[in-house]
Coordinates of C-alpha atoms in Angstrom, one line a residue:
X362 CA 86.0 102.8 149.0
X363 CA 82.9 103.6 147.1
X364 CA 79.4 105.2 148.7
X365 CA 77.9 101.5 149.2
X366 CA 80.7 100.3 151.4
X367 CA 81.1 103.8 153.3
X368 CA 77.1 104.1 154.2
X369 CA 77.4 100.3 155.1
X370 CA 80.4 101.0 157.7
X371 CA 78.7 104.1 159.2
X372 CA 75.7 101.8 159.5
X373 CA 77.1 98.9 161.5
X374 CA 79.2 101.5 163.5
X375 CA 76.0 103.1 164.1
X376 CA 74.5 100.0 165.0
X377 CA 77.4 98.8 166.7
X378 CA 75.9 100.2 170.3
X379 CA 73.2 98.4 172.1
X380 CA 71.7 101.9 173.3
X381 CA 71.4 103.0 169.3
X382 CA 70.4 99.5 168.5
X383 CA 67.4 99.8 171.3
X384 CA 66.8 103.2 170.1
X385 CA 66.1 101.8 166.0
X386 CA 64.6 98.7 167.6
X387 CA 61.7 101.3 169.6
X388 CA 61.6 103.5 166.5
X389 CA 60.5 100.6 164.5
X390 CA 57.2 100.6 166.1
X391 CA 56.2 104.1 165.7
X392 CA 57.9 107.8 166.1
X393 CA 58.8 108.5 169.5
X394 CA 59.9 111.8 171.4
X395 CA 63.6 111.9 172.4
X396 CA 61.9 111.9 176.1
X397 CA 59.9 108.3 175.3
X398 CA 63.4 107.0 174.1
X399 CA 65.2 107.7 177.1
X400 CA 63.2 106.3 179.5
X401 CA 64.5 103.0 179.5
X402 CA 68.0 104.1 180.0
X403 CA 70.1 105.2 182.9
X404 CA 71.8 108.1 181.7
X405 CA 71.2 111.8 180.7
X406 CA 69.4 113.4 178.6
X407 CA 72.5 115.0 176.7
X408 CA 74.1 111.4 176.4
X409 CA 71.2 109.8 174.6
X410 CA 70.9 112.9 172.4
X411 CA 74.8 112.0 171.1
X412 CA 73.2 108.5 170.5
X413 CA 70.5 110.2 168.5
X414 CA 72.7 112.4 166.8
X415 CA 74.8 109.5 165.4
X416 CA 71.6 107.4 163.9
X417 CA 71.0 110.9 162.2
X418 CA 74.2 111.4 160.5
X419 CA 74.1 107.9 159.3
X420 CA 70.2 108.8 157.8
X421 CA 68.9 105.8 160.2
X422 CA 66.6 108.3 161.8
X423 CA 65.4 111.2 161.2
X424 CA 64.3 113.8 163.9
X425 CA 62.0 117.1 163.7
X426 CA 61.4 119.8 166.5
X427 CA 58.3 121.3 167.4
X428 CA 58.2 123.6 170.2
X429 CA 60.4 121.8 173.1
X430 CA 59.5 118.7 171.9
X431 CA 62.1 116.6 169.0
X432 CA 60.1 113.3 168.1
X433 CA 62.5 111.0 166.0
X434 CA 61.4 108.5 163.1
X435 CA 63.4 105.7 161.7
X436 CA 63.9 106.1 158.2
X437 CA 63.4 102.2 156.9
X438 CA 65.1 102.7 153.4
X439 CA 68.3 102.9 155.3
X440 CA 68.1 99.7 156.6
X441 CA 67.5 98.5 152.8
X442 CA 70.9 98.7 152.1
X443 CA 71.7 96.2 155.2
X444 CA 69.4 93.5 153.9
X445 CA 70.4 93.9 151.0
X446 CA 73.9 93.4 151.7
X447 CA 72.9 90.4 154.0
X448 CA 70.9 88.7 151.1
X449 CA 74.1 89.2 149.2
X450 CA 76.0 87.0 152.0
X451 CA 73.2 84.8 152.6
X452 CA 73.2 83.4 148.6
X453 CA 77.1 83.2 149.0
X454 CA 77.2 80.4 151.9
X455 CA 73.9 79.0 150.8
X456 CA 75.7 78.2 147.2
X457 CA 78.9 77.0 149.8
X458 CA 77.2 74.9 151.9
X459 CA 74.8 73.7 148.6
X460 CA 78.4 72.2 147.0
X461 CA 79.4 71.1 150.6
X462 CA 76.2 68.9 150.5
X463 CA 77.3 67.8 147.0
X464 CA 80.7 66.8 148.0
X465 CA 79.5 64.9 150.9
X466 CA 77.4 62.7 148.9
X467 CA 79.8 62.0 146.4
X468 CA 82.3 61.1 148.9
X469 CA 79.8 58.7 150.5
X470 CA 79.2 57.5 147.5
X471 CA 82.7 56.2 147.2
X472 CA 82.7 54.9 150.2
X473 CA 79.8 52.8 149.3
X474 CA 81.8 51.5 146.3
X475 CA 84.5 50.3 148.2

């Protein structure tokens, strides 16, 4: 498997959870404190810090301390390599459902004929 494919799996694993996805989703409006992105979830403190702790090892977020206080940001360029990956499949069924079209109007065609 080569680096592309790897940092693409440990990104939709990352993804994967709705608490991590909710976590990118509030990140993507500004840095937040680890306390600001708990708020809207029932559970502890130490359970969204795993969550936090995964988008980091995967480079979807970055975090920095200061004092008592970590504030996270999402690092964007990450997600690059999804779109770009999604553009990839995007072109591939356009072109599929571009010679789909093409068939169906030949076919009609035919059936016009005869």
């Amino acid at each position: 498997m080569d680096n592309y494919s790897a940092s693409l799996d440990s990104i939709f694993r990352a993804l994967a959870d709705p608490t991590r996805r909710a976590i990118v989703e509030r990140l993507g409006r500004g840095p937040a404190t680890v306390t600001e992105l708990a708020q809207p979830f029932a559970m502890a403190l130490p359970s969204l810090m795993k969550h936090v702790g995964v988008l980091e090892e995967t480079g979807l977020i970055r975090s920095e301390k200061a004092g008592r206080v970590r504030t996270c940001v999402l690092q964007r360029q990450r997600l690059g390599a999804v779109e770009q990956w999604l553009g990839e499949q995007r072109a591939i069924w356009q072109a599929r459902y571009g010679n789909l079209d093409e068939l169906l109007v030949k076919l009609k065609g035919e059936d016009d004929e005869n």
